Tab-separated table of C-alpha atoms in Angstrom:
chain	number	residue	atom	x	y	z
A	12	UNK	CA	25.447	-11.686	-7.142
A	13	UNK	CA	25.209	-11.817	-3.466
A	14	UNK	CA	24.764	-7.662	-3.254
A	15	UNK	CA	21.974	-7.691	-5.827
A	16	UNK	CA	20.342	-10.545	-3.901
A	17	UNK	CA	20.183	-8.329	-0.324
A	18	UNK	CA	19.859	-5.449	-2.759
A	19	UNK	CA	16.727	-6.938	-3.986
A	20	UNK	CA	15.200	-8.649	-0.701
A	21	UNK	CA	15.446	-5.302	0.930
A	22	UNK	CA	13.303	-4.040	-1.858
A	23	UNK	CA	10.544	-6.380	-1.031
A	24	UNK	CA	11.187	-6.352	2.438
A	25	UNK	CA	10.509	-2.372	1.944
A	26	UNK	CA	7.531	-3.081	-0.613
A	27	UNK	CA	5.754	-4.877	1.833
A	28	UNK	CA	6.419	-2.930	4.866
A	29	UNK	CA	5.028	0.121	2.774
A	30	UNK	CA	2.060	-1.741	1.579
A	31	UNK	CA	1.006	-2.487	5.014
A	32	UNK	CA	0.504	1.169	5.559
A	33	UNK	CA	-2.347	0.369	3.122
A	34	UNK	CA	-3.774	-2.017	3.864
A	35	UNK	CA	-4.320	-1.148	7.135
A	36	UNK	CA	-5.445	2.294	6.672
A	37	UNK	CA	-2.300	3.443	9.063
A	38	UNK	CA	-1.316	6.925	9.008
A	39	UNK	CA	-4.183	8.539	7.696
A	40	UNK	CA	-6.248	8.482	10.248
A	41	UNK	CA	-8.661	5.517	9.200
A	42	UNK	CA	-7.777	2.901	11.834
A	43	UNK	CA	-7.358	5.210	14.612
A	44	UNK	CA	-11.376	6.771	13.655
A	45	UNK	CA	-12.094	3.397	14.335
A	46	UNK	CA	-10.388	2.949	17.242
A	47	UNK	CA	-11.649	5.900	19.081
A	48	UNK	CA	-15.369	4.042	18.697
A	49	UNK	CA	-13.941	1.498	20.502
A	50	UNK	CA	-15.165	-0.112	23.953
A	51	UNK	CA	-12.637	-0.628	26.950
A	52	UNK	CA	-13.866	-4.048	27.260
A	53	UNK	CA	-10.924	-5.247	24.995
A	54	UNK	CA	-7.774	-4.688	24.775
A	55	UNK	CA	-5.945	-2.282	22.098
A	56	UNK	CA	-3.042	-4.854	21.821
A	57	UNK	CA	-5.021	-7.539	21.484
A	58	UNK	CA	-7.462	-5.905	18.806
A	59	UNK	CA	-4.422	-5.175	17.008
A	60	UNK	CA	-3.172	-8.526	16.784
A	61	UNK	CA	-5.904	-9.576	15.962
A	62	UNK	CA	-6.026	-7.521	12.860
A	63	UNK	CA	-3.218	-7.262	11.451
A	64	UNK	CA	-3.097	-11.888	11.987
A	65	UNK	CA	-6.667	-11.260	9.876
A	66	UNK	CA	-4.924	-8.855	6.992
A	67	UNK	CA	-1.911	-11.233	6.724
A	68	UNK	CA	-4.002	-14.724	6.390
A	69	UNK	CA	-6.328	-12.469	3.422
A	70	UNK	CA	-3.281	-11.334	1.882
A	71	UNK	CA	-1.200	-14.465	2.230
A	72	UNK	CA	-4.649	-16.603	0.530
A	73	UNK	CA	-4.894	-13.676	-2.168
A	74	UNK	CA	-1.459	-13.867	-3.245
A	75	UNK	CA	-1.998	-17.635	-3.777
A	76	UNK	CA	-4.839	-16.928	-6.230
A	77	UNK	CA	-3.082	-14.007	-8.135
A	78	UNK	CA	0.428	-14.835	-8.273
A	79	UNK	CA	-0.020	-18.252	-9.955
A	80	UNK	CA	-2.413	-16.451	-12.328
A	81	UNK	CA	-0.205	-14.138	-14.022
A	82	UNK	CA	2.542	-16.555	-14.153
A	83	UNK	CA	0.477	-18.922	-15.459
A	84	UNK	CA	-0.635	-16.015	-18.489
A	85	UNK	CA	2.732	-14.423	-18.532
A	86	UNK	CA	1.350	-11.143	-16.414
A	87	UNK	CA	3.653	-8.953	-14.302
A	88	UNK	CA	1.786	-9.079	-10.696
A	89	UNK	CA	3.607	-5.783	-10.100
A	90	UNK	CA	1.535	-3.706	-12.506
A	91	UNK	CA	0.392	-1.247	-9.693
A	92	UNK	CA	-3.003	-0.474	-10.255
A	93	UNK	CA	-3.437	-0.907	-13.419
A	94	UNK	CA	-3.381	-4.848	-12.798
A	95	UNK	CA	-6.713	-4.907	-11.930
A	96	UNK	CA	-8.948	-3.187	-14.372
A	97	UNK	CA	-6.113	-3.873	-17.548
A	98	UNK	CA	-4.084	-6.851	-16.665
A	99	UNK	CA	-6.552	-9.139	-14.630
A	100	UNK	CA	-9.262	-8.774	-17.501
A	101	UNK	CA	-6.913	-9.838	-20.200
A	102	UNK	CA	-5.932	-13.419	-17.787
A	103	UNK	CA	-9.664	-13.665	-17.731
A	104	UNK	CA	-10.690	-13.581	-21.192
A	105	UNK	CA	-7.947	-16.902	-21.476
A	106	UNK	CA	-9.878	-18.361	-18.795
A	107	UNK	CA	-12.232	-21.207	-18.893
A	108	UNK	CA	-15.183	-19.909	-17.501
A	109	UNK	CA	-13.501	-16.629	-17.485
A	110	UNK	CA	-16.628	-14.279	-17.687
A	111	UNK	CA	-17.979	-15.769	-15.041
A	112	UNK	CA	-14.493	-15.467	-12.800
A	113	UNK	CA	-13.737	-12.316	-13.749
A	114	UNK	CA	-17.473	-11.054	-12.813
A	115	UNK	CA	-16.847	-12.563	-9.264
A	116	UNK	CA	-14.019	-11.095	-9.110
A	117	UNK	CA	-14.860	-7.298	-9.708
A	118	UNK	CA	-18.375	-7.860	-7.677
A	119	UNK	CA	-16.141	-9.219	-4.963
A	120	UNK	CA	-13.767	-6.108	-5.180
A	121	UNK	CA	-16.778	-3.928	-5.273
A	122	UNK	CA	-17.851	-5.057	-2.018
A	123	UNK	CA	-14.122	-4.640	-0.696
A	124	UNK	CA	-14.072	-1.018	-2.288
A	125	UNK	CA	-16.981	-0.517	-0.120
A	126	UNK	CA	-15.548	-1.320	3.266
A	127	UNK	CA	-12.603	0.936	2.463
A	128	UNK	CA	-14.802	3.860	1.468
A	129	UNK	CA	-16.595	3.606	4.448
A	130	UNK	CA	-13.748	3.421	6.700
A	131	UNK	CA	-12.333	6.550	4.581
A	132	UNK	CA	-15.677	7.961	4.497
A	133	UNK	CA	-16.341	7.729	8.480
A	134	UNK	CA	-12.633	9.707	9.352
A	135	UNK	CA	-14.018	12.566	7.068
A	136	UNK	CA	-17.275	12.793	9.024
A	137	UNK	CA	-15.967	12.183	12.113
A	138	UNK	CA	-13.791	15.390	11.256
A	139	UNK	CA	-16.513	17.872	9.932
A	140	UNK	CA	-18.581	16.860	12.938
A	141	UNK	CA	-15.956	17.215	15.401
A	142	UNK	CA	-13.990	20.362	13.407
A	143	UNK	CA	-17.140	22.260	12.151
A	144	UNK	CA	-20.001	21.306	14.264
A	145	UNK	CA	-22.197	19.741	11.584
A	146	UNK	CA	-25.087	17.184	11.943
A	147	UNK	CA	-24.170	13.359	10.712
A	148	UNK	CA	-27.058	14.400	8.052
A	149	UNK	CA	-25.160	17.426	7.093
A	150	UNK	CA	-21.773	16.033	6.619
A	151	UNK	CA	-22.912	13.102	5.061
A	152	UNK	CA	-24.498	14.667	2.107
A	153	UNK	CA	-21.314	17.509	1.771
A	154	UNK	CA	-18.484	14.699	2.214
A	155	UNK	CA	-20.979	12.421	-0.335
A	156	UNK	CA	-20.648	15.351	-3.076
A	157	UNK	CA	-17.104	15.846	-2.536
A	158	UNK	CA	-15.997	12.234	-2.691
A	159	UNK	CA	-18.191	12.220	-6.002
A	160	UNK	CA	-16.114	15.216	-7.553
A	161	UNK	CA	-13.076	14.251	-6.430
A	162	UNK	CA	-13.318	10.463	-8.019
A	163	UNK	CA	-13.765	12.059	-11.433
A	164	UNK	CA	-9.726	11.475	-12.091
A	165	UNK	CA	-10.041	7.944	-10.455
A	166	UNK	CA	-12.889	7.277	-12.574
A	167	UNK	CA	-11.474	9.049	-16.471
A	168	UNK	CA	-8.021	7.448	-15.493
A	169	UNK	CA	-7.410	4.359	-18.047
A	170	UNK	CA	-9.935	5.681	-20.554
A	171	UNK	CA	-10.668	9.234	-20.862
A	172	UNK	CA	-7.712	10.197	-19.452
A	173	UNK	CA	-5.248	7.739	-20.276
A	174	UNK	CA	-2.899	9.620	-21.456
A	175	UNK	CA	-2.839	12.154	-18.662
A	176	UNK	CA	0.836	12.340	-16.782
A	177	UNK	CA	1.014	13.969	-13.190
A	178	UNK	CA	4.060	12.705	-11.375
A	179	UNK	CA	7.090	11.888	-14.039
A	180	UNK	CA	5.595	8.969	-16.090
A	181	UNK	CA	3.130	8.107	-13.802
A	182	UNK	CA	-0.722	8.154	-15.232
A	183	UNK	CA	-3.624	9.342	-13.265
A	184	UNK	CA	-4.349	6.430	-10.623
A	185	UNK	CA	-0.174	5.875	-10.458
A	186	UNK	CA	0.572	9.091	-9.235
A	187	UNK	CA	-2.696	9.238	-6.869
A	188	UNK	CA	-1.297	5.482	-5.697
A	189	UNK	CA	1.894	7.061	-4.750
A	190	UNK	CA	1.047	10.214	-3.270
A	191	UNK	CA	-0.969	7.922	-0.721
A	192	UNK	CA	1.154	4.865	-0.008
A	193	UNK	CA	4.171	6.553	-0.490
A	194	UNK	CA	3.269	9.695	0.804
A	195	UNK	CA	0.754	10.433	3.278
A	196	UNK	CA	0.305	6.853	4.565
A	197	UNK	CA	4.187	6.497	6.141
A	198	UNK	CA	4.542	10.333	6.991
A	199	UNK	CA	1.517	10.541	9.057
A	200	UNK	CA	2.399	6.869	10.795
A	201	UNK	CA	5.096	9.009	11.906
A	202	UNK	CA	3.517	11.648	13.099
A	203	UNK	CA	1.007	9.386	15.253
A	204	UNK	CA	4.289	7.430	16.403
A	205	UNK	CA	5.759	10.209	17.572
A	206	UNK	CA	2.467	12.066	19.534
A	207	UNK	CA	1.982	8.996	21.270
A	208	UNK	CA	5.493	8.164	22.916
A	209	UNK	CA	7.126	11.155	23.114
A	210	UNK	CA	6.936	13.874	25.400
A	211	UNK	CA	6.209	16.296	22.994
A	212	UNK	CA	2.969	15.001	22.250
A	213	UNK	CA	0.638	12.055	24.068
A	214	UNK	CA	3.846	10.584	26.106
A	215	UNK	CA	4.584	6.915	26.219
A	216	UNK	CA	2.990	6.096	29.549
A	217	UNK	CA	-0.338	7.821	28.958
A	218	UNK	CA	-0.555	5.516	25.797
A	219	UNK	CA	0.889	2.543	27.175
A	220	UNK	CA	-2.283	2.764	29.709
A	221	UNK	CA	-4.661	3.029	26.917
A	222	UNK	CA	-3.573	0.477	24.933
A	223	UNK	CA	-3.908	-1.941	28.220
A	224	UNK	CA	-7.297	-1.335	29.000
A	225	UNK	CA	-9.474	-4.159	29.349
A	226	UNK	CA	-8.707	-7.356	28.809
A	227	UNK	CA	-6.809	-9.167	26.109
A	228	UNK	CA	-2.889	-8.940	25.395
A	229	UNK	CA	-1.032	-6.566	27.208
A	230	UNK	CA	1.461	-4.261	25.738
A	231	UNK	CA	4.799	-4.693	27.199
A	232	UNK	CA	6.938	-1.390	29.050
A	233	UNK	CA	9.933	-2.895	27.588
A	234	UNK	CA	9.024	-1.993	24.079
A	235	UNK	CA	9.421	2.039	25.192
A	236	UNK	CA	13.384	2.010	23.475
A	237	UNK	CA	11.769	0.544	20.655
A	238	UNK	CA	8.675	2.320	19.700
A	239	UNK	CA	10.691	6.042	20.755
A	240	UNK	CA	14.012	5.330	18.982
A	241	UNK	CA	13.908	1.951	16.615
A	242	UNK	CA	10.364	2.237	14.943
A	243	UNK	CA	10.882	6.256	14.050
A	244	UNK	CA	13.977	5.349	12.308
A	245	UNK	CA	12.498	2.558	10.566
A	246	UNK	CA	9.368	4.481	9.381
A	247	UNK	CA	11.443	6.904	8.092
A	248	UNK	CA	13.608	4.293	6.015
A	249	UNK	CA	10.409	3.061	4.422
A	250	UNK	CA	8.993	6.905	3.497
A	251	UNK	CA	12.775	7.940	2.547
A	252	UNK	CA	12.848	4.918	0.143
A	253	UNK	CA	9.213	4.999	-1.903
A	254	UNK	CA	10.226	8.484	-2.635
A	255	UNK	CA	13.136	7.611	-4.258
């Protein structure tokens, strides 16, 4: 009983370690697009405290709202992402008021979507400018008709194309969820890591100095063993296991 207990706190201990790739746009370049706009009035320590206190406190108040939901309606809250547009509508429909909830809810989401299209949206620019030489204008209006096209699956996934199957059992928006978050999101973390503190790339001291521009928290030297030999390992734990 004991083993299946550590068994299965590791699990969520792993779970949520991987979904913070996600929600932070880590490994993919999103953050770090950011980032590079940024001023050297603050520090990049401190920013990133600062976010990642922010992501926790939204999650942490989220969970209390959608947790207690599906317990309350006898809903698995680990339905991927078909919880949203087939579980969540079916705990709203039982609702009192639950038209009017579940309308807040997707216009809410909308507006979330929205801030992580942009921040998608932006990398992709940033990289046709940068790789190809194009005009904002220019890339705008290609990236705009490719992110159209290639939302099609997104879009047909739980009706059209509901009973499509990709990876194993998994239906259109399951195997796009783990190809991402299991994926591309904890393999290119590592990546990044491993430019930026090892020789072989950026080097530790050149980005120790740019994280402590500014003023704000400052990054610690001590953490060197840590980010070259602990944080690799642990990365690579977290990829190793959502591919199993």
């Amino acid at each position: 009983m004991e083993r299946m207990k550590a068994s299965g706190l590791g699990t969520v201990i792993m779970a949520a370690m991987n979904q913070s790739f996600f929600t932070l746009s880590l490994g993919i370049a999103s953050m770090e697009i950011f980032g590079s706009y940024m001023s050297d009035q603050f520090t990049l320590t401190g920013e990133a405290v600062r976010i990642v206190a922010l992501d926790t406190f939204v999650a942490f108040m989220a969970g209390l709202i959608i947790f207690p939901a599906c317990f309350s309606f006898g809903v698995q809250p680990d339905a991927g992402p078909s919880l949203i547009f087939l579980t969540l509508p079916k705990v709203f429909i039982n609702m009192e008021a639950g038209r009017l909830w579940g309308s807040l809810f997707f216009l809410f989401m909308t507006f979330a979507s929205f801030s992580t299209v942009i921040t998608v949206f932006e990398n992709i620019l940033a990289a046709c400018m940068d790789n190809f030489g194009w005009s904002r204008t220019k890339s705008v209006w290609f990236n705009c008709a490719f992110v159209l096209v290639t939302s099609v699956p997104c879009v047909l996934g739980y009706n059209l194309w509901s009973d499509v199957r990709i990876l194993g059992s998994r239906d259109v928006l399951d195997s796009e969820d783990f190809i991402v978050s299991n994926l591309l999101l904890p393999l290119g973390s590592l990546i990044y890591l491993l430019f930026c503190v090892t020789k072989w790339g950026w080097g530790f001291d050149k980005y120790l100095a740019e994280c402590n521009k500014g003023a704000g928290i400052k990054m610690s030297r001590r953490f060197k063993p840590y980010f070259q030999f602990v944080l690799p390992l642990l990365i690579l734990a977290i990829l190793i296991q959502g591919l199993m």
